[in-house]
Amino acid sequence: MIIKKDMAYKMTDRDEITKSRMYARQQLIEGWNQEVLDNGCVMIIGVGALGCEIAKDFALMGVGKLILVDLDLIETSNLSRQMLFRPGDEGRPKAEVAAERLKEMNPYLEIDHYFEKLQKLPTAVYEEADIVIAALDNFNARLDLNKICIRLKKPMIEGGTVGFEGHVQVIIPEGSGLQYKDRNREIEKIVESKLWELSEEVYPDYFEARERIYELEEQIEQIKRNHIDPVKEAIRREVEEEFDETYAPNTMDQTACYRCLVPIPPPDNKLVAACTLKGLPRNRDQCVIKAEVDFEKEYGHKPDLNKDEEVFKLKELAQQELEELRERVFDENVPPEKKESLTAEEIQEWKDNIQKTFGPDYQFEEMENILGNKIAAIQTVSSIISSIESQEALKLLFRVNGRDIGPPMEPPYINYNGVYGQFDQIEVSKRDDCLACGDVEGEENVQIVVPFDADVAYIFKAMKISGHDLNRNSWLITNPRNKEIYWDPNANNPIFKDPEVKLRGELKLESNEIISLIPIGKAKEDSNINKYNVIITYM
Ligand SMILES: [Zn+2]
C-alpha cells in the first residue's frame, strides 16, 4: 500500500488574510460557517471524472482535509474528462497527481492520498472522514464501500453516469444521529400505510366511502369519454390540418427569449445607493456605501481594495459611520427625559442591544461584498449549472450542423434548488408584447427608484443613472393611465415645465405607477426609442 500523508502547511499572516478573502462570496450564503469546512474532512473514493470534479469543488470551497483513494494509473483516454490530469501524466497514480493539482488550486488544503483498494484501507482512515463520496465505476466496489459506511455509520454520497444519463444517491446509515426528516411528512407516511392495512369488518364505513369514490371516478371518466373527448378530437383534427402552415412557423423552431421572462428589468443598484446617500445611513451596508463616498471626497478617487492602506482607511471611515449610527439609534430610543429615569445598567443594556443589532467590526470581505454589490456564489452550484449549459450547448452544436444527438431540453427552462436538491422544469411562453422578440418596436421598460421627495428633474437623473441619458428639453412625460402631462418643455403654461414639482406631493404619483417618456423635436429623430415605459418606486 502506498500512503502519502500530507505535511501541515506553515501559514504566514499574509496567508491568513488571503485564505479568509478567498471565501468572501460563499460567506454570503444564508447560514454559512466557513469553520465547518475548515475543520471538515471529505473522503473521495475514485479519482476519475466525477472524483476529479468533486475534489476540485471541495478544494475551491476550502475544505480542511481531503482523503483521495484510487488504485488506477492515468491513461490517455482519461484526459478528456478527468480535469485534474494533463498530457504527460499518463502512467502516474491518479490520487497522487490529483493531490498535486489540488494543492496548486488551494495550498491551504491538507490532502492524504492512497494508491490502494478501498477494501484494504485501515478502518481509521474511514473514521477520520466526516463524509464519504463514492465516485466509482463498478458495482462491486460500490457494494463494498456501502457496507463499510453502514458499519461505520458514515454518511455516503453515491453517484454515477452512463452516456447522457446520471444519478446521485444520498445514503444515511441507521444510527448516524442526523435528524433531518420532516416530522409531519413521516407521520403522514405511517398513517397512509396504516390505512392500507385496515380491515373491512372494523371500518365498514371507510370501505363503503372508498367504493363510492371509485364509482364516481368511473362516472367522471365516462362523461369525459362521451362529451369532452369528441370535441377535443374534432378540434385536434382542425389544428392538425392547419398546423404546418399556421402554427409551425411560430412554434417549431423558437423559444421564448430572455426578455420575455424579464419584461421589466430590476432597478439599477446605483439608484438605490443614490437614494440612501441623500440622508443618513440606516443600516450596516449603507454605512460602508457612505464611507466610500467620504473616502472619495477626501482623496479624490474611490478606494482601491487591493491596497491595504486604502482598505484600512475605508474601514476606519465605515466604522465611524457605524458608531454614529449606533449613537443616533440610541438617542432615538433613549431620549434625554427617558434617560434620567433609567439606571446605569439599563442604559448599558440598551447600548449592548444596539451594538448587537448593527453587528461586529467590518471585515474586508464584507466591505468588498457590499461595495461591489456582490451576490452569494458557491462552486458546487456553479458546477451544476455550468455543466447543464454545456450539455445543452453540445446538443445544439450537433443540431446546427444538421445532426441529432438529442433535442434541446423542453420546456427550455430549468431551475435548480440546491437547498432541497430539486430540479424544476418551467414552462415559458413567448410574449407577443416582448420588447426584444415580439411585435412592439422602439419601446423600452425601465424601473427607477427615487427618493420619497423626488421632483420631475430627478426622473431624468434616475434615467441617466440607469444608463438612459436623456436631454430633458426634448422629452415629454405623461401618465398613460389618465393622460395627464407632467413635463412638457415646449408648453406655454409654466406649470408643465417646472422641474422642481414634486412627484408624490404635487403630481400625486403613487409608487409602482407607470409613466411614459416620449421624445419630441430633435430627439424624435435621434432616438431609436419612441417610448420609455417607466415604473417609479419610492424609497
Ligand atoms: Zn422575447
Coordinates of N, CA, C and O in Angstrom, one line a residue, residues 1 52 107 121 151 163 180 199 225 331 394 455:
M1 N 0.8 -1.2 0.0 CA 0.0 0.0 0.0 C 0.9 1.2 0.0 O 1.8 1.4 0.8
C52 N -12.5 13.8 -9.7 CA -11.8 15.0 -10.0 C -12.6 16.2 -9.8 O -12.2 17.2 -9.2
P107 N -3.4 26.0 -1.7 CA -2.3 25.5 -0.9 C -2.6 25.2 0.6 O -1.8 24.6 1.3
L121 N -8.1 -0.5 3.0 CA -7.8 0.6 3.8 C -8.1 0.4 5.2 O -9.1 -0.2 5.6
R151 N -21.5 0.1 8.3 CA -20.8 -0.4 9.6 C -20.3 0.7 10.4 O -20.5 0.7 11.6
G163 N -23.2 7.6 -20.3 CA -23.6 8.4 -21.5 C -24.3 9.7 -21.1 O -23.7 10.4 -20.3
Y180 N -33.0 14.8 10.3 CA -33.2 15.8 9.3 C -34.5 15.7 8.6 O -34.9 16.6 7.9
S199 N -59.1 -3.3 8.3 CA -60.0 -4.4 8.0 C -61.4 -3.9 7.7 O -61.9 -3.0 8.4
R225 N -65.3 10.6 -21.7 CA -65.3 9.9 -22.9 C -66.4 10.3 -23.9 O -66.2 10.4 -25.0
D331 N -30.0 57.6 20.8 CA -30.7 58.8 21.1 C -32.2 58.8 20.8 O -33.0 59.3 21.5
L394 N -23.8 21.4 -26.3 CA -23.3 20.3 -27.0 C -24.3 19.7 -28.0 O -24.1 19.5 -29.2
D455 N -38.4 65.2 -7.4 CA -39.2 66.0 -8.3 C -39.0 65.5 -9.7 O -38.3 64.5 -9.9

